[in-house]
Coordinates of C-alpha atoms in Angstrom, one line a residue:
X408 CA 7.4 -106.8 82.2
X409 CA 4.4 -104.6 81.2
X410 CA 1.4 -104.1 79.1
X411 CA 1.7 -103.4 75.4
X412 CA 0.4 -99.9 76.1
X413 CA 3.1 -99.2 78.7
X414 CA 5.7 -100.6 76.3
X415 CA 4.6 -98.1 73.6
X416 CA 4.9 -95.3 76.1
X417 CA 8.5 -96.4 76.9
X418 CA 9.3 -96.5 73.2
X419 CA 7.8 -93.0 72.7
X420 CA 9.4 -91.3 75.7
X421 CA 12.6 -93.3 76.3
X422 CA 11.5 -93.5 79.9
X423 CA 10.3 -96.5 82.0
X424 CA 6.6 -96.0 82.9
X425 CA 6.5 -93.5 80.1
X426 CA 8.1 -91.0 82.4
X427 CA 5.2 -91.0 84.9
X428 CA 6.0 -90.0 88.4
X429 CA 5.9 -92.5 91.2
X430 CA 7.7 -95.7 92.1
X431 CA 9.3 -97.5 89.1
X432 CA 9.9 -101.2 89.6
X433 CA 12.1 -103.3 87.3
X434 CA 13.8 -106.7 87.4
X435 CA 16.9 -108.5 86.1
X436 CA 14.8 -111.7 85.8
X437 CA 14.1 -112.9 82.3
X438 CA 10.9 -114.9 82.5
X439 CA 9.6 -116.5 79.3
X440 CA 5.9 -116.7 80.1
X441 CA 3.4 -114.2 81.4
X442 CA 2.4 -116.7 84.0
X443 CA 5.8 -117.0 85.5
X444 CA 6.4 -113.3 85.4
X445 CA 3.1 -112.5 87.0
X446 CA 3.6 -115.1 89.8
X447 CA 7.3 -114.3 90.6
X448 CA 6.8 -110.5 90.4
X449 CA 3.4 -110.5 92.2
X450 CA 1.8 -108.5 89.4
X451 CA -1.9 -107.6 89.5
X452 CA -2.4 -108.0 85.7
X453 CA -0.9 -110.3 83.1
X454 CA 2.2 -108.7 81.5
X455 CA 2.1 -108.8 77.7
X456 CA 5.7 -107.6 76.9
X457 CA 9.2 -108.0 78.2
X458 CA 11.5 -105.1 77.5
X459 CA 15.3 -105.6 77.8
X460 CA 16.9 -102.2 78.3
X461 CA 20.0 -100.3 79.3
X462 CA 19.6 -97.5 81.8
X463 CA 21.1 -94.3 80.4
X464 CA 20.9 -91.9 83.5
X465 CA 21.8 -92.4 87.1
X466 CA 18.6 -92.9 89.1
X467 CA 18.9 -93.6 92.8
X468 CA 18.0 -97.3 92.9
X469 CA 17.1 -99.5 95.9
X470 CA 17.6 -103.2 95.7
X471 CA 17.8 -105.9 94.8
X472 CA 15.1 -107.2 97.0
X473 CA 12.9 -110.3 96.9
X474 CA 9.4 -109.7 95.6
X475 CA 6.8 -110.3 98.4
X476 CA 3.6 -112.2 97.7
X477 CA 0.7 -110.0 96.6
X478 CA -2.4 -110.2 94.4
X479 CA -2.6 -113.9 95.2
X480 CA 0.8 -114.4 93.5
X481 CA 3.7 -116.1 95.3
X482 CA 6.5 -113.6 94.6
X483 CA 10.2 -114.6 95.0
X484 CA 11.5 -112.7 91.9
X485 CA 14.2 -110.0 92.0
X486 CA 13.1 -106.3 92.0
X487 CA 14.7 -102.9 92.0
X488 CA 12.9 -99.7 92.6
X489 CA 13.4 -96.0 92.4
X490 CA 11.4 -92.7 92.7
X491 CA 13.6 -91.2 90.0
X492 CA 12.7 -91.2 86.3
X493 CA 14.6 -93.9 84.5
X494 CA 15.8 -93.1 80.9
X495 CA 16.4 -96.2 78.9
X496 CA 17.6 -97.5 75.5
X497 CA 15.5 -100.5 74.5
X498 CA 17.6 -103.5 73.5
X499 CA 14.9 -105.9 72.8
X500 CA 11.1 -106.1 73.0
X501 CA 9.6 -109.5 73.4
X502 CA 5.9 -110.5 73.5
X503 CA 5.0 -113.0 76.2
X504 CA 3.0 -116.2 75.7

C-alpha cells in the first residue's frame, strides 16, 4: 500500500521503495479501501495504490508481526520488514477508493 509516486518508482526499478535504503515494510493483507489500509497498517498518509507482487530475491525478512497503533491509527494488520532491498515482479496494481 503506497502512493502513486512510490508505485511508479517500484515499476521503474523493480524494487520496493524504488530501491531506497532503509526499512522496507510490506504486508500480506489485501485491504480494499484506503481507509482500512491506513487504519490497520498505521500509515501516516492515505495510500493510493495496492501492489500485489512476487519477491524475486532473498531478503532477510522479519515477521509477521502485528502493526502497532501509530499516527492516530489503530493498527492490527500484518507486517513484514527488512533492511535489504526487495526485488519484485508486479502481479497487479490496484487503485484504492
